[in-house]
Short mmCIF file of C-alpha atoms in Angstrom, two decimals:
data_model
loop_
_atom_site.label_atom_id
_atom_site.label_comp_id
_atom_site.label_asym_id
_atom_site.label_seq_id
_atom_site.Cartn_x
_atom_site.Cartn_y
_atom_site.Cartn_z
CA UNK A 1 47.25 -97.85 -17.20
CA UNK A 2 49.12 -94.59 -17.59
CA UNK A 3 52.61 -96.14 -17.54
CA UNK A 4 52.02 -98.28 -20.64
CA UNK A 5 53.56 -95.89 -23.24
CA UNK A 6 56.67 -95.53 -21.08
CA UNK A 7 56.97 -99.31 -20.66
CA UNK A 8 56.67 -99.74 -24.42
CA UNK A 9 59.34 -97.05 -24.86
CA UNK A 10 61.75 -98.95 -22.60
CA UNK A 11 60.89 -102.24 -24.32
CA UNK A 12 61.46 -100.84 -27.82
CA UNK A 13 64.75 -99.27 -26.76
CA UNK A 14 66.05 -102.44 -25.12
CA UNK A 15 64.91 -104.79 -27.88
CA UNK A 16 66.62 -102.51 -30.42
CA UNK A 17 69.84 -102.56 -28.36
CA UNK A 18 69.54 -106.34 -28.00
CA UNK A 19 69.30 -106.66 -31.76
CA UNK A 20 72.38 -104.47 -32.18
CA UNK A 21 74.35 -106.43 -29.58
CA UNK A 22 73.61 -109.85 -31.10
CA UNK A 23 73.36 -108.91 -34.78
CA UNK A 24 75.01 -111.15 -37.38
CA UNK A 25 74.23 -108.91 -40.33
CA UNK A 26 74.96 -105.20 -40.78
CA UNK A 27 71.66 -104.47 -42.51
CA UNK A 28 69.80 -106.16 -39.66
CA UNK A 29 71.91 -104.03 -37.30
CA UNK A 30 70.79 -100.79 -38.98
CA UNK A 31 67.15 -101.91 -38.74
CA UNK A 32 67.66 -102.59 -35.02
CA UNK A 33 69.17 -99.14 -34.58
CA UNK A 34 66.03 -97.72 -36.17
CA UNK A 35 63.82 -99.76 -33.79
CA UNK A 36 65.79 -98.42 -30.82
CA UNK A 37 65.41 -94.92 -32.20
CA UNK A 38 61.68 -95.31 -32.72
CA UNK A 39 61.35 -95.58 -28.93
CA UNK A 40 62.31 -91.89 -28.81
CA UNK A 41 59.41 -91.00 -31.14
CA UNK A 42 57.02 -92.81 -28.84
CA UNK A 43 58.47 -91.14 -25.74
CA UNK A 44 58.32 -87.66 -27.28
CA UNK A 45 54.77 -88.04 -28.53
CA UNK A 46 53.50 -89.56 -25.28
CA UNK A 47 55.08 -86.78 -23.20
CA UNK A 48 53.12 -84.19 -25.16
CA UNK A 49 49.86 -86.14 -25.40
CA UNK A 50 46.73 -84.80 -23.77
CA UNK A 51 43.80 -87.14 -23.22
CA UNK A 52 41.17 -86.62 -25.98
CA UNK A 53 43.31 -83.77 -27.32
CA UNK A 54 43.05 -82.45 -30.87
CA UNK A 55 45.84 -81.94 -33.41
CA UNK A 56 47.94 -78.80 -32.80
CA UNK A 57 46.62 -77.23 -35.99
CA UNK A 58 44.16 -74.55 -35.02
CA UNK A 59 42.11 -74.20 -38.20
CA UNK A 60 38.91 -76.22 -38.14
CA UNK A 61 39.06 -77.57 -34.60
CA UNK A 62 35.97 -77.08 -32.42
CA UNK A 63 36.14 -74.23 -29.90
CA UNK A 64 37.26 -75.32 -26.46
CA UNK A 65 39.22 -78.31 -27.77
CA UNK A 66 42.51 -78.98 -26.02
CA UNK A 67 45.30 -79.34 -28.59
CA UNK A 68 48.29 -81.57 -27.82
CA UNK A 69 51.83 -80.18 -27.55
CA UNK A 70 53.21 -79.08 -30.96
CA UNK A 71 56.80 -78.81 -29.68
CA UNK A 72 57.33 -82.56 -29.20
CA UNK A 73 55.72 -83.25 -32.58
CA UNK A 74 58.23 -80.94 -34.19
CA UNK A 75 61.03 -82.72 -32.29
CA UNK A 76 59.76 -86.12 -33.48
CA UNK A 77 59.81 -84.78 -37.05
CA UNK A 78 63.45 -83.75 -36.62
CA UNK A 79 64.19 -87.14 -35.07
CA UNK A 80 62.71 -89.08 -38.00
CA UNK A 81 64.53 -87.09 -40.67
CA UNK A 82 67.90 -87.35 -38.92
CA UNK A 83 67.31 -91.06 -38.26
CA UNK A 84 66.52 -91.78 -41.91
CA UNK A 85 69.55 -89.97 -43.32
CA UNK A 86 71.98 -91.36 -40.75
CA UNK A 87 70.63 -94.88 -41.43
CA UNK A 88 71.30 -94.29 -45.13
CA UNK A 89 74.88 -93.29 -44.31
CA UNK A 90 75.44 -96.40 -42.16
CA UNK A 91 73.93 -98.61 -44.90
CA UNK A 92 76.47 -97.18 -47.34
CA UNK A 93 79.22 -98.05 -44.83
CA UNK A 94 77.79 -101.59 -44.62
CA UNK A 95 77.76 -101.87 -48.41
CA UNK A 96 81.37 -100.75 -48.80
CA UNK A 97 82.47 -102.96 -45.93
CA UNK A 98 80.76 -105.93 -47.60
CA UNK A 99 82.60 -105.19 -50.82
CA UNK A 100 85.96 -105.05 -49.00
CA UNK A 101 85.62 -108.05 -46.71
CA UNK A 102 83.02 -110.19 -48.44
CA UNK A 103 80.94 -110.60 -45.28
CA UNK A 104 78.05 -108.76 -43.67
CA UNK A 105 78.63 -110.25 -40.24
CA UNK A 106 80.05 -107.48 -38.03
CA UNK A 107 81.88 -110.13 -35.98
CA UNK A 108 83.74 -111.48 -38.98
CA UNK A 109 84.59 -108.15 -40.58
CA UNK A 110 88.35 -107.74 -40.38
CA UNK A 111 89.68 -104.59 -38.71
CA UNK A 112 89.79 -101.56 -41.01
CA UNK A 113 93.10 -100.15 -42.13
CA UNK A 114 93.28 -96.57 -43.31
CA UNK B 1 78.43 -120.46 -26.95
CA UNK B 2 79.74 -116.97 -27.55
CA UNK B 3 76.24 -115.91 -28.63
CA UNK B 4 74.67 -117.12 -25.39
CA UNK B 5 77.41 -115.37 -23.36
CA UNK B 6 76.63 -112.16 -25.26
CA UNK B 7 72.95 -112.55 -24.40
CA UNK B 8 73.61 -113.10 -20.71
CA UNK B 9 75.91 -110.08 -20.50
CA UNK B 10 73.49 -107.95 -22.50
CA UNK B 11 70.36 -108.76 -20.47
CA UNK B 12 72.09 -108.38 -17.11
CA UNK B 13 73.41 -104.93 -18.06
CA UNK B 14 70.10 -104.04 -19.73
CA UNK B 15 68.20 -105.00 -16.58
CA UNK B 16 70.45 -102.75 -14.49
CA UNK B 17 69.81 -99.95 -16.95
CA UNK B 18 66.07 -100.48 -17.47
CA UNK B 19 65.13 -100.13 -13.82
CA UNK B 20 66.49 -96.58 -13.30
CA UNK B 21 65.11 -95.68 -16.73
CA UNK B 22 61.65 -96.81 -15.63
CA UNK B 23 61.99 -94.85 -12.35
CA UNK B 24 62.97 -91.74 -14.30
CA UNK B 25 60.10 -92.11 -16.76
CA UNK B 26 57.58 -92.89 -14.01
CA UNK B 27 57.99 -89.45 -12.47
CA UNK B 28 57.04 -87.75 -15.71
CA UNK B 29 53.50 -86.35 -15.82
CA UNK B 30 50.96 -89.12 -16.46
CA UNK B 31 50.25 -90.15 -20.03
CA UNK B 32 47.53 -87.90 -21.40
CA UNK B 33 47.99 -85.25 -18.71
CA UNK B 34 50.26 -82.86 -20.56
CA UNK B 35 50.41 -79.66 -18.52
CA UNK B 36 53.52 -77.85 -19.75
CA UNK B 37 52.97 -74.23 -20.65
CA UNK B 38 55.34 -74.14 -23.63
CA UNK B 39 53.13 -75.86 -26.20
CA UNK B 40 50.04 -73.98 -25.10
CA UNK B 41 51.88 -70.66 -25.30
CA UNK B 42 53.07 -71.47 -28.81
CA UNK B 43 49.52 -72.29 -29.90
CA UNK B 44 48.13 -69.21 -28.18
CA UNK B 45 50.56 -66.90 -29.95
CA UNK B 46 51.18 -68.49 -33.37
CA UNK B 47 48.01 -67.16 -34.97
CA UNK B 48 48.61 -63.64 -33.66
CA UNK B 49 52.37 -63.41 -34.16
CA UNK B 50 52.88 -65.57 -37.24
CA UNK B 51 49.42 -65.71 -38.87
CA UNK B 52 49.59 -69.48 -39.14
CA UNK B 53 47.23 -72.05 -37.60
CA UNK B 54 49.83 -74.82 -37.97
CA UNK B 55 51.51 -75.11 -34.58
CA UNK B 56 54.03 -77.75 -35.63
CA UNK B 57 55.30 -75.74 -38.61
CA UNK B 58 55.51 -72.61 -36.46
CA UNK B 59 57.71 -74.46 -33.97
CA UNK B 60 59.81 -76.18 -36.62
CA UNK B 61 60.64 -73.15 -38.73
CA UNK B 62 60.13 -70.24 -36.38
CA UNK B 63 60.09 -70.70 -32.63
CA UNK B 64 62.74 -73.46 -32.79
CA UNK B 65 64.00 -72.69 -36.28
CA UNK B 66 67.58 -72.76 -35.07
CA UNK B 67 67.26 -76.49 -34.27
CA UNK B 68 65.85 -77.14 -37.73
CA UNK B 69 68.85 -75.36 -39.23
CA UNK B 70 71.12 -77.77 -37.33
CA UNK B 71 69.00 -80.70 -38.52
CA UNK B 72 69.33 -79.48 -42.11
CA UNK B 73 73.09 -79.54 -41.75
CA UNK B 74 73.03 -83.06 -40.29
CA UNK B 75 71.01 -84.16 -43.34
CA UNK B 76 73.43 -82.32 -45.61
CA UNK B 77 76.53 -83.81 -43.94
CA UNK B 78 75.11 -87.37 -43.89
CA UNK B 79 74.25 -87.12 -47.58
CA UNK B 80 77.65 -85.64 -48.48
CA UNK B 81 79.29 -88.53 -46.62
CA UNK B 82 77.10 -91.08 -48.39
CA UNK B 83 77.90 -89.63 -51.82
CA UNK B 84 81.62 -89.47 -50.99
CA UNK B 85 81.63 -93.15 -50.02
CA UNK B 86 79.78 -94.31 -53.13
CA UNK B 87 82.29 -92.98 -55.65
CA UNK B 88 83.86 -95.78 -57.73
CA UNK B 89 86.84 -97.11 -55.78
CA UNK B 90 90.33 -97.79 -57.21
CA UNK B 91 89.58 -101.42 -57.99
CA UNK B 92 86.19 -100.72 -59.54
CA UNK B 93 84.99 -99.47 -62.88
CA UNK B 94 81.68 -98.41 -64.31
CA UNK B 95 79.97 -100.53 -66.89
CA UNK B 96 76.80 -99.96 -68.93
CA UNK B 97 73.74 -100.28 -66.66
CA UNK B 98 72.83 -103.92 -66.07
CA UNK B 99 69.64 -104.07 -64.09
CA UNK B 100 69.09 -107.81 -63.70
CA UNK B 101 70.67 -110.83 -62.11
CA UNK B 102 73.09 -112.59 -64.46
CA UNK B 103 71.81 -116.09 -63.79
CA UNK B 104 68.15 -115.38 -64.57
CA UNK B 105 66.32 -114.50 -67.79
CA UNK B 106 65.33 -110.85 -68.18
CA UNK B 107 61.57 -110.56 -67.54
CA UNK B 108 59.50 -108.84 -70.17
CA UNK B 109 57.68 -105.60 -69.36
CA UNK B 110 54.76 -106.18 -67.04
CA UNK B 111 51.80 -104.08 -68.19
CA UNK B 112 49.84 -103.84 -64.89
CA UNK B 113 52.98 -102.71 -63.03
CA UNK B 114 53.77 -100.08 -65.66
CA UNK B 115 50.15 -98.89 -65.51
CA UNK B 116 50.31 -98.66 -61.69
CA UNK B 117 53.54 -96.66 -61.96
CA UNK B 118 52.02 -94.29 -64.52
CA UNK B 119 49.07 -93.76 -62.19
CA UNK B 120 51.11 -93.27 -59.01
CA UNK B 121 53.85 -91.03 -60.43
CA UNK B 122 51.72 -87.94 -61.23
CA UNK B 123 49.57 -88.55 -58.16
CA UNK B 124 52.53 -88.62 -55.73
CA UNK B 125 54.15 -85.67 -57.50
CA UNK B 126 51.02 -83.53 -57.16
CA UNK B 127 50.44 -84.63 -53.57
CA UNK B 128 54.03 -83.82 -52.60
CA UNK B 129 53.82 -80.33 -54.10
CA UNK B 130 50.50 -79.78 -52.34
CA UNK B 131 51.97 -80.90 -49.00
CA UNK B 132 55.04 -78.67 -49.40
CA UNK B 133 53.21 -75.46 -50.36
CA UNK B 134 50.45 -75.94 -47.77
CA UNK B 135 52.90 -76.80 -45.00
CA UNK B 136 51.98 -73.69 -43.01
CA UNK B 137 48.22 -74.36 -43.20
CA UNK B 138 47.63 -78.11 -42.98
CA UNK B 139 49.58 -81.07 -41.59
CA UNK B 140 52.73 -81.58 -43.61
CA UNK B 141 55.57 -79.38 -44.72
CA UNK B 142 58.92 -79.45 -46.43
CA UNK B 143 60.28 -82.60 -44.83
CA UNK B 144 57.24 -84.78 -45.40
CA UNK B 145 56.56 -83.35 -48.87
CA UNK B 146 60.22 -83.71 -49.85
CA UNK B 147 60.24 -87.41 -49.01
CA UNK B 148 57.03 -87.88 -50.98
CA UNK B 149 58.55 -85.96 -53.91
CA UNK B 150 61.41 -88.45 -54.04
CA UNK B 151 58.95 -91.35 -53.70
CA UNK B 152 57.22 -90.24 -56.90
CA UNK B 153 60.46 -90.91 -58.76
CA UNK B 154 60.94 -94.23 -56.95
CA UNK B 155 57.72 -95.33 -58.72
CA UNK B 156 59.44 -94.63 -62.04
CA UNK B 157 62.17 -97.10 -61.11
CA UNK B 158 59.86 -99.66 -59.54
CA UNK B 159 57.61 -99.85 -62.58
CA UNK B 160 60.39 -99.53 -65.14
CA UNK B 161 64.13 -99.86 -65.51
CA UNK B 162 67.17 -98.05 -64.19
CA UNK B 163 67.41 -96.27 -67.55
CA UNK B 164 63.92 -94.79 -67.00
CA UNK B 165 64.95 -93.24 -63.69
CA UNK B 166 68.35 -92.07 -64.94
CA UNK B 167 67.18 -88.87 -66.73
CA UNK B 168 65.61 -87.64 -63.47
CA UNK B 169 68.72 -88.16 -61.33
CA UNK B 170 71.08 -85.71 -62.99
CA UNK B 171 73.64 -85.32 -60.20
CA UNK B 172 74.67 -81.69 -60.91
CA UNK B 173 71.02 -80.56 -60.96
CA UNK B 174 70.06 -82.45 -57.79
CA UNK B 175 73.18 -81.31 -55.98
CA UNK B 176 72.44 -77.69 -56.89
CA UNK B 177 68.87 -78.14 -55.60
CA UNK B 178 70.17 -79.66 -52.40
CA UNK B 179 72.71 -76.86 -51.92
CA UNK B 180 70.04 -74.28 -52.80
CA UNK B 181 67.82 -75.75 -50.08
CA UNK B 182 70.49 -75.85 -47.38
CA UNK B 183 72.18 -72.53 -48.23
CA UNK B 184 68.88 -70.78 -48.90
CA UNK B 185 67.55 -71.72 -45.48
CA UNK B 186 70.78 -70.61 -43.77
CA UNK B 187 70.83 -67.31 -45.68
CA UNK B 188 67.14 -66.71 -44.99
CA UNK B 189 67.82 -67.27 -41.31
CA UNK B 190 70.91 -65.05 -41.28
CA UNK B 191 69.59 -62.21 -43.45
CA UNK B 192 68.01 -60.24 -40.57
CA UNK B 193 71.51 -59.94 -39.06
CA UNK B 194 72.44 -57.62 -41.95
CA UNK B 195 69.89 -55.04 -40.83
CA UNK B 196 70.77 -55.44 -37.16
CA UNK B 197 67.82 -57.65 -36.16
CA UNK B 198 68.11 -60.97 -34.28
CA UNK B 199 68.76 -64.24 -36.10
CA UNK B 200 65.66 -65.64 -37.85
CA UNK B 201 63.53 -62.52 -37.44
CA UNK B 202 60.58 -62.61 -39.80
CA UNK B 203 61.18 -59.87 -42.39
CA UNK B 204 58.49 -60.83 -44.89
CA UNK B 205 54.91 -59.51 -44.62
CA UNK B 206 52.76 -61.92 -42.60
CA UNK B 207 49.77 -61.78 -44.93
CA UNK B 208 46.20 -62.81 -44.22
CA UNK B 209 45.93 -65.90 -42.07
CA UNK B 210 44.86 -68.98 -44.03
CA UNK B 211 46.15 -67.66 -47.36
CA UNK B 212 48.69 -69.55 -49.44
CA UNK B 213 51.08 -66.60 -49.22
CA UNK B 214 50.92 -65.92 -45.51
CA UNK B 215 52.87 -66.64 -42.33
CA UNK B 216 55.96 -64.71 -43.48
CA UNK B 217 58.98 -66.91 -44.08
CA UNK B 218 57.24 -70.23 -43.29
CA UNK B 219 56.18 -71.13 -46.86
CA UNK B 220 59.62 -70.15 -48.15
CA UNK B 221 61.31 -72.35 -45.54
CA UNK B 222 59.01 -75.25 -46.45
CA UNK B 223 59.83 -74.80 -50.12
CA UNK B 224 63.59 -74.71 -49.51
CA UNK B 225 63.49 -77.71 -47.17
CA UNK B 226 61.25 -79.58 -49.62
CA UNK B 227 63.84 -78.95 -52.38
CA UNK B 228 66.67 -80.17 -50.20
CA UNK B 229 64.95 -83.28 -48.82
CA UNK B 230 63.53 -84.32 -52.20
CA UNK B 231 66.90 -83.89 -53.91
CA UNK B 232 68.68 -85.65 -51.03
CA UNK B 233 66.50 -88.76 -51.18
CA UNK B 234 66.74 -88.91 -54.98
CA UNK B 235 70.53 -88.66 -54.77
CA UNK B 236 70.54 -91.43 -52.18
CA UNK B 237 68.46 -93.85 -54.27
CA UNK B 238 70.66 -93.06 -57.25
CA UNK B 239 73.81 -93.70 -55.21
CA UNK B 240 72.50 -97.06 -53.96
CA UNK B 241 71.28 -98.12 -57.41
CA UNK B 242 74.57 -97.16 -59.06
CA UNK B 243 76.39 -99.43 -56.61
CA UNK B 244 74.36 -102.38 -57.86
CA UNK B 245 73.61 -101.53 -61.46
CA UNK B 246 76.55 -99.53 -62.80
CA UNK B 247 79.62 -100.12 -60.63
CA UNK B 248 81.40 -103.44 -60.68
CA UNK B 249 84.78 -104.93 -59.82
CA UNK B 250 87.51 -104.57 -62.44
CA UNK B 251 88.43 -108.27 -62.34
CA UNK B 252 84.85 -109.40 -62.94
CA UNK B 253 84.65 -107.26 -66.04
CA UNK B 254 87.95 -108.47 -67.50
CA UNK B 255 87.21 -112.16 -67.20
#
């Protein structure tokens, strides 16, 4: 079934959003954000996939092999790095917010004052 | 009650959203039937124009190098924000490192874990350097190698104590490495402008394809990015560990 990767993409994205919407813990929330983001890796890689394709690295592949798209792989690489660093930044926010308010539940966190 | 209301609202809106999303994705080319010319053109030209067989690295640092520059600055800004937020606050003070829970006895050194750490540290360090410097020839590159470089030092902490990791996380040194990586990449990209060539033109000799010193600026970019990413992830682990191990509330300390 050729729609399967796209269905999994939608599922991952929605289940990540669901986790964010119902989260009771900021660290759990960041993990859910990462799950939602991982749907974009799957979408990017499946868009550039070619059936029985080889890696887009030309040394050592048999002649006549059809390599997959290197552009989306490069985009997925960018995606992962940005996702990891931004998650680290949000985790620091969660840590400081826990120190201020004593709770990790985003519903119970009092409003921030500057 | 409020939780179940949240779920109902979420799934009804998500259902409305998922259907058009599925329709949009369904009209993409079938899975496994990639036909777009862009990737094929990159692979057809990267050996001739850039003397590199590694299509992904050629896209990351050359054909779409401008995007990678933006990504570098996102990484830089996120890390700067993280470090800014982890400074000791007004009501906090630093105490001598205390790397254990107060209500439990301190465990003695565990020999098998120390041995595993001693084995994995040099191995990960070598592998990361290999991945960074061969980024233009084999799968890998600065980003992947940089993360692995930081992981090598995580083994030091995992198999030892905070004090064992501390000598490796000198903040001025790591920050200079991080700045060297980010600024070096930006300057490397902007340097052709000085001689009137377009942004990111390859000025270095391309070399023989397959050699360690080939593909023009690609190995240099990998090296700079590897420096930045490795330093960034080490600074992050240090910032997180300091929050737990070194920084405490003033009141707690006084009592």
